[in-house]
Amino acid sequence: MAINNRMIDLRSDTVTKPSAAMRRAMAEAEVGDDVFMEDPSVNRLQQRAAETFGREAGLFVPSGSMGNLVCIMAQTQPGQEVICEAAGHIYNYEMAAMAAIAGVLPRVVNASNGIMTWEQISQAIRPKAYFRPQTGLVSLENTHNMAGGTVYPTRLAHAICDHAHEAGLKIHLDGARVFNAAVHIGQSVAEITKKFDSVQFCLSKGLGAPVGSMIVGSREFIERCRSIRKMLGGGMRQAGVIAAAGLIALEDGPKRLYIDHENAKILAQGLAAIPGIRVDPSYVQTNIVIYDVRETKLSSAEFLERIGRRQVLGVPVDAERIRMVTHLDVNRSDVEAAVGYIAEALRCRS
Ligand code: TLP
């Protein structure tokens, strides 16, 4: 399907285009060779990210997937296991990189709403025996994408980190949308992530940058990550041109995420009133809405085809469920219009 400007694109918050201010900053960015650590814009972005998260250091990486992989490689040995949630991104959408490249096995835990408890995690930890694989790392996802943008209560996340450390394990946060979590919960990202050994967050999702993610952690950890990033081919040169947009995303992006959350609620409420669509608007915490179309008698592919003809886009979660994500390039009237088009698409049956 050719995407045009009239489409209401709710496939992901990754589809946002850089703002005029970002494009200007990119054009004017001060740059240098970042493999020599001489790009002033990248250095500034890394410094800002570290400050924002109350950490010693930060590292700019091309994508969230690379950020997660680098963190996994920096904190595991080949042959170890990584405990993660069954619907999580690192297990389902990263090309099995942890197995193919890091040489570690995912050990998955099924958690309702994507939010794992320590009890569930502890049951997945391998006993210490020389003939068994050993658990190397625990990884949480906040917000949890495919559970519908759900948020870890801070107390639970902190308790999991404390328990993991007591068990001698490192703990990573896939915080691709951690700013959405922070806005929902009304606490800073520094507060909600302070007990994790490593954090990856995306500039290129709700924050609106065209490219890039960040890793934050201790100075020693980030130096290890820098070598691994280079090993993976992620050493960039005059990356200041994209870091300049990243700086604006980091500065301004978080302030407006509450609007995306409001729009997601409006979307869910509108969808809930359409016969055949099942969704509980009170479940929606951030900018992701997942809904069930089984009762429309259409598969999710057929449903998406049908609404796509009316200029509304989403993605399938599975054969019966659709995901829609609000972001800075859709406003309240776009969302309301999308609900109208979807209702019409189902009424017309063509
Ligand atoms: N998520 C994308 C798709 O890959 C599904 C999306 O549209 O939501 N962690 C989480 C929780 C993510 O949602 C994503 C991307 C990533 C990591 C990976 O980031 P990128 O796409 O930059 O590699």
Coordinates of C-alpha atoms and ligand atoms in Angstrom, one line a residue:
M1 CA 0.0 0.0 0.0
A2 CA 1.4 3.4 -0.9
I3 CA 1.4 5.7 2.1
N4 CA 0.3 9.2 1.4
N5 CA -0.1 12.4 3.4
R6 CA -3.8 12.0 3.9
M7 CA -3.4 8.7 5.8
I8 CA -3.9 8.6 9.5
D9 CA -0.9 6.5 10.3
L10 CA -1.3 4.7 13.6
R11 CA 1.1 1.8 12.8
S12 CA 3.7 3.1 15.3
D13 CA 5.2 6.1 17.0
T14 CA 8.3 5.4 14.9
V15 CA 6.6 6.9 11.8
T16 CA 7.0 10.5 13.0
K17 CA 8.9 12.9 10.7
P18 CA 11.5 15.3 12.1
S19 CA 10.1 18.7 12.9
A20 CA 11.2 22.0 11.3
A21 CA 13.3 22.7 14.4
M22 CA 15.0 19.3 14.2
R23 CA 15.8 19.7 10.5
R24 CA 17.3 23.1 11.2
A25 CA 19.4 21.8 14.0
M26 CA 20.5 18.9 11.8
A27 CA 21.6 21.2 9.0
E28 CA 23.5 23.4 11.5
A29 CA 24.9 20.6 13.7
E30 CA 28.5 20.9 14.8
V31 CA 30.1 17.5 13.9
G32 CA 33.3 15.5 14.2
D33 CA 34.3 11.9 14.0
D34 CA 32.5 10.1 16.7
V35 CA 34.7 6.9 16.5
F36 CA 37.4 9.3 17.8
M37 CA 34.8 10.6 20.3
E38 CA 35.1 14.0 18.7
D39 CA 31.6 14.8 17.6
P40 CA 30.4 17.7 19.9
S41 CA 26.7 17.1 19.2
V42 CA 27.0 13.4 20.0
N43 CA 29.0 14.1 23.1
R44 CA 26.4 16.7 24.2
L45 CA 23.5 14.2 23.6
Q46 CA 25.3 11.5 25.6
Q47 CA 26.0 13.9 28.4
R48 CA 22.3 15.0 28.5
A49 CA 21.0 11.5 28.4
A50 CA 23.3 10.5 31.3
E51 CA 22.2 13.6 33.3
T52 CA 18.5 13.0 32.6
F53 CA 18.9 9.4 34.0
G54 CA 21.2 10.3 36.8
R55 CA 24.0 8.1 35.4
E56 CA 27.7 8.5 34.8
A57 CA 27.6 8.0 31.0
G58 CA 25.5 7.5 27.9
L59 CA 26.1 6.1 24.5
F60 CA 24.3 6.9 21.2
V61 CA 23.4 3.8 19.2
P62 CA 21.6 3.6 15.8
S63 CA 18.6 1.7 17.0
G64 CA 16.8 0.2 20.0
S65 CA 17.5 -3.3 18.8
M66 CA 21.3 -2.6 18.8
G67 CA 21.0 -0.9 22.2
N68 CA 19.4 -3.9 23.7
L69 CA 21.9 -6.3 22.0
V70 CA 24.9 -4.3 23.2
C71 CA 23.6 -4.3 26.7
I72 CA 23.0 -8.0 26.6
M73 CA 26.5 -8.7 25.2
A74 CA 28.1 -6.4 27.8
Q75 CA 26.5 -8.3 30.7
T76 CA 26.4 -12.0 29.6
Q77 CA 28.7 -14.8 28.5
P78 CA 27.8 -17.1 25.6
G79 CA 25.8 -20.1 26.9
Q80 CA 24.0 -18.1 29.6
E81 CA 20.3 -17.4 29.7
V82 CA 18.4 -14.1 29.7
I83 CA 15.0 -14.0 31.5
C84 CA 12.5 -12.0 29.6
E85 CA 8.8 -11.7 29.1
A86 CA 7.1 -13.9 26.4
A87 CA 5.6 -11.1 24.4
G88 CA 8.6 -8.9 24.8
H89 CA 10.4 -7.1 22.0
I90 CA 13.9 -8.7 22.6
Y91 CA 12.3 -12.1 22.2
N92 CA 9.9 -11.5 19.3
Y93 CA 11.1 -8.6 17.2
E94 CA 14.9 -8.5 17.3
M95 CA 15.7 -11.3 14.8
A96 CA 16.8 -13.6 17.7
A97 CA 20.0 -11.5 17.9
M98 CA 20.6 -12.5 21.5
A99 CA 20.9 -16.1 20.3
A100 CA 22.5 -15.5 16.9
I101 CA 25.0 -12.9 17.9
A102 CA 25.3 -12.9 21.7
G103 CA 25.1 -16.7 22.0
V104 CA 22.6 -16.6 24.9
L105 CA 19.3 -18.3 25.3
P106 CA 16.1 -16.4 26.1
R107 CA 14.2 -17.9 29.0
V108 CA 10.7 -16.6 28.7
V109 CA 8.2 -15.9 31.4
N110 CA 4.5 -15.4 30.6
A111 CA 3.1 -12.5 32.5
S112 CA -0.3 -11.0 32.4
N113 CA -0.2 -7.5 31.0
G114 CA 3.5 -8.1 30.3
I115 CA 4.4 -7.1 33.8
M116 CA 6.5 -9.8 35.5
T117 CA 6.7 -10.3 39.2
W118 CA 9.8 -11.4 41.1
E119 CA 8.0 -14.7 42.0
Q120 CA 7.7 -15.5 38.3
I121 CA 11.3 -14.4 37.5
S122 CA 12.8 -16.4 40.4
Q123 CA 11.1 -19.6 39.2
A124 CA 13.0 -19.1 35.9
I125 CA 16.4 -18.8 37.5
R126 CA 18.5 -21.8 36.9
P127 CA 19.9 -23.7 39.8
K128 CA 23.7 -23.4 40.2
A129 CA 25.0 -26.7 38.7
Y130 CA 28.0 -27.1 36.4
F131 CA 25.9 -29.1 33.9
R132 CA 23.0 -26.6 33.6
P133 CA 22.9 -23.4 31.6
Q134 CA 23.2 -20.4 34.0
T135 CA 21.1 -17.3 34.2
G136 CA 23.1 -14.3 33.2
L137 CA 20.6 -11.4 33.0
V138 CA 17.0 -10.4 33.6
S139 CA 15.4 -8.0 31.1
L140 CA 12.2 -6.0 31.7
E141 CA 10.3 -3.9 29.1
N142 CA 8.7 -0.6 30.3
T143 CA 6.3 0.3 28.8
H144 CA 5.5 -3.1 27.5
N145 CA 4.8 -2.7 23.9
M146 CA 2.8 -5.8 22.8
A147 CA 0.9 -6.0 26.1
G148 CA -0.5 -2.6 25.1
G149 CA 1.9 0.0 26.5
T150 CA 1.6 -1.2 30.1
V151 CA 3.7 0.4 32.9
Y152 CA 5.6 -1.3 35.7
P153 CA 4.6 0.1 39.1
T154 CA 7.9 1.7 40.3
R155 CA 7.9 -0.2 43.6
L156 CA 7.6 -3.5 41.7
A157 CA 10.4 -2.6 39.3
H158 CA 12.6 -1.6 42.2
A159 CA 11.9 -4.7 44.1
I160 CA 12.7 -6.9 41.1
C161 CA 16.0 -5.1 40.7
D162 CA 16.9 -5.6 44.4
H163 CA 16.0 -9.3 44.3
A164 CA 18.0 -9.8 41.0
H165 CA 21.0 -8.2 42.6
E166 CA 20.7 -10.3 45.7
A167 CA 20.6 -13.3 43.4
G168 CA 23.8 -12.1 41.8
L169 CA 22.1 -11.2 38.5
K170 CA 22.4 -8.1 36.4
I171 CA 19.2 -6.4 35.2
H172 CA 18.5 -4.6 31.9
L173 CA 15.6 -2.3 31.0
D174 CA 14.3 -2.2 27.5
G175 CA 13.0 1.3 28.0
A176 CA 12.2 2.1 24.4
R177 CA 9.2 4.0 25.7
V178 CA 10.3 4.6 29.3
F179 CA 9.4 8.3 29.0
N180 CA 5.8 7.2 28.4
A181 CA 6.0 5.1 31.5
A182 CA 7.4 8.1 33.5
V183 CA 4.6 10.4 32.3
H184 CA 1.9 7.9 33.2
I185 CA 3.3 7.3 36.6
G186 CA 4.2 10.9 37.4
Q187 CA 7.8 10.2 38.3
S188 CA 11.1 11.0 36.6
V189 CA 12.9 8.5 34.3
A190 CA 15.9 8.8 36.7
E191 CA 13.7 7.6 39.6
I192 CA 11.9 4.8 37.9
T193 CA 15.1 3.4 36.3
K194 CA 17.7 4.0 39.1
K195 CA 18.1 0.4 40.1
F196 CA 18.7 -1.1 36.7
D197 CA 22.3 -1.9 35.6
S198 CA 21.6 -0.8 32.1
V199 CA 18.9 1.1 30.3
Q200 CA 18.1 1.5 26.6
F201 CA 15.7 4.1 25.5
C202 CA 14.6 5.3 22.0
L203 CA 14.7 8.8 20.7
S204 CA 13.0 7.7 17.5
K205 CA 9.6 6.7 19.0
G206 CA 7.3 9.1 20.9
L207 CA 10.1 11.6 21.4
G208 CA 10.1 12.2 17.7
A209 CA 13.7 12.0 16.5
P210 CA 14.2 10.4 13.0
V211 CA 16.9 8.0 14.2
G212 CA 18.6 6.7 17.3
S213 CA 18.5 5.3 20.8
M214 CA 20.6 5.7 23.9
I215 CA 22.2 3.4 26.5
V216 CA 22.9 4.8 29.9
G217 CA 24.8 3.3 32.8
S218 CA 28.1 3.5 34.7
R219 CA 31.2 4.9 32.9
E220 CA 32.9 1.5 33.0
F221 CA 29.8 -0.2 31.5
I222 CA 29.4 2.4 28.8
E223 CA 33.1 1.9 27.8
R224 CA 32.5 -1.8 27.3
C225 CA 29.3 -1.0 25.3
R226 CA 31.3 1.4 23.1
S227 CA 33.6 -1.5 22.0
I228 CA 30.7 -3.8 21.4
R229 CA 28.9 -1.2 19.4
K230 CA 32.0 -0.9 17.2
M231 CA 32.2 -4.7 16.9
L232 CA 28.6 -4.7 15.6
G233 CA 29.3 -2.1 13.0
G234 CA 27.6 0.7 15.0
G235 CA 30.5 3.1 15.2
M236 CA 29.2 6.1 13.4
R237 CA 31.3 9.0 12.2
Q238 CA 29.7 12.5 11.8
A239 CA 26.7 11.3 13.7
G240 CA 26.1 14.8 15.1
V241 CA 23.7 15.4 12.2
I242 CA 21.3 12.9 13.8
A243 CA 22.3 13.6 17.4
A244 CA 21.2 17.2 16.9
A245 CA 17.7 16.0 16.3
G246 CA 18.0 13.6 19.2
L247 CA 18.9 16.5 21.6
I248 CA 15.7 18.2 20.7
A249 CA 13.7 15.0 21.1
L250 CA 15.2 14.5 24.5
E251 CA 14.6 18.1 25.6
D252 CA 11.1 18.7 24.2
G253 CA 9.7 15.2 23.4
P254 CA 8.8 14.1 27.0
K255 CA 6.8 17.3 27.7
R256 CA 4.0 16.4 25.2
L257 CA 3.7 12.7 25.7
Y258 CA 0.6 13.2 27.9
I259 CA -1.2 14.4 24.7
D260 CA -0.5 11.0 23.0
H261 CA -1.8 9.2 26.1
E262 CA -5.0 11.3 26.1
N263 CA -5.4 10.6 22.3
A264 CA -4.9 6.9 22.9
K265 CA -7.7 6.9 25.5
I266 CA -10.0 8.8 23.1
L267 CA -9.1 6.2 20.4
A268 CA -9.9 3.3 22.7
Q269 CA -13.2 4.9 23.8
G270 CA -14.2 5.4 20.2
L271 CA -13.3 1.9 19.2
A272 CA -15.1 0.4 22.2
A273 CA -18.3 1.8 20.9
I274 CA -18.0 0.1 17.5
P275 CA -19.9 -3.2 17.2
G276 CA -17.5 -6.1 16.8
I277 CA -14.5 -4.4 18.4
R278 CA -13.4 -5.4 21.9
V279 CA -11.2 -3.2 23.9
D280 CA -11.2 -1.9 27.5
P281 CA -10.4 1.8 27.5
S282 CA -9.6 1.7 31.2
Y283 CA -6.7 -0.7 30.4
V284 CA -4.9 2.0 28.2
Q285 CA -2.2 3.6 30.2
T286 CA 0.1 5.2 27.6
N287 CA 0.1 5.6 23.8
I288 CA -0.7 2.1 22.6
V289 CA -4.1 0.6 22.0
I290 CA -4.5 -3.1 21.3
Y291 CA -8.0 -4.4 20.3
D292 CA -9.7 -7.6 19.3
V293 CA -11.6 -7.8 16.0
R294 CA -12.7 -11.4 16.2
E295 CA -16.3 -10.5 16.4
T296 CA -16.2 -8.6 13.2
K297 CA -15.6 -12.0 11.5
L298 CA -12.6 -10.4 9.8
S299 CA -9.1 -11.5 10.3
S300 CA -6.7 -8.8 11.4
A301 CA -5.2 -8.7 7.9
E302 CA -8.7 -8.3 6.3
F303 CA -9.6 -5.7 8.9
L304 CA -6.5 -3.7 8.2
E305 CA -7.0 -3.9 4.4
R306 CA -10.5 -2.6 4.9
I307 CA -9.6 0.4 7.0
G308 CA -6.5 1.0 4.9
R309 CA -8.8 1.8 2.0
R310 CA -10.2 4.5 4.2
Q311 CA -6.8 5.9 5.0
V312 CA -6.4 4.5 8.5
L313 CA -3.3 2.4 9.3
G314 CA -2.6 0.0 12.1
V315 CA -0.5 -3.2 12.5
P316 CA -1.6 -6.8 13.3
V317 CA -0.5 -8.2 16.7
D318 CA -1.8 -11.7 15.7
A319 CA -4.7 -13.0 13.6
E320 CA -7.3 -11.4 15.8
R321 CA -5.7 -8.3 17.3
I322 CA -4.7 -4.9 16.0
R323 CA -2.3 -2.4 17.5
M324 CA -2.6 1.3 17.0
V325 CA -0.1 3.9 18.5
T326 CA -0.6 7.6 18.9
H327 CA 2.2 10.0 18.4
L328 CA 3.1 13.6 17.6
D329 CA 2.1 13.5 14.0
V330 CA -1.6 12.7 14.8
N331 CA -3.8 15.0 16.8
R332 CA -7.1 14.6 18.5
S333 CA -9.2 15.2 15.4
D334 CA -7.1 12.7 13.4
V335 CA -7.9 10.1 16.1
E336 CA -11.6 11.0 16.1
A337 CA -11.7 10.9 12.3
A338 CA -9.9 7.4 12.4
V339 CA -12.7 6.1 14.7
G340 CA -15.3 7.4 12.2
Y341 CA -13.6 5.8 9.2
I342 CA -13.2 2.5 11.0
A343 CA -16.9 2.4 12.0
E344 CA -17.8 3.2 8.4
A345 CA -15.5 0.5 7.0
L346 CA -17.2 -2.1 9.2
R347 CA -20.7 -0.8 8.4
C348 CA -20.1 -0.8 4.6
R349 CA -18.8 -4.4 4.6
S350 CA -16.6 -3.6 1.5
Ligands
TLP1 N1 9.3 -1.4 18.2 C1 8.6 -1.3 16.9 C2 8.5 -2.6 16.2 O1 9.8 -3.2 16.2 C3 7.5 -3.6 16.9 C4 7.3 -0.7 17.1 O2 6.7 -0.3 16.1 O3 6.8 -0.6 18.3 N2 12.1 -2.3 22.3 C5 10.8 -2.0 22.2 C6 9.9 -2.2 23.3 C7 10.3 -1.6 20.9 O4 9.0 -1.4 20.8 C8 11.1 -1.4 19.8 C9 10.6 -1.1 18.5 C10 12.5 -1.7 20.0 C11 12.9 -2.1 21.3 C12 13.5 -1.6 18.9 O5 13.7 -0.4 18.4 P1 14.3 -0.1 17.0 O6 13.2 -0.3 16.0 O7 14.9 1.2 17.0 O8 15.4 -1.2 16.7

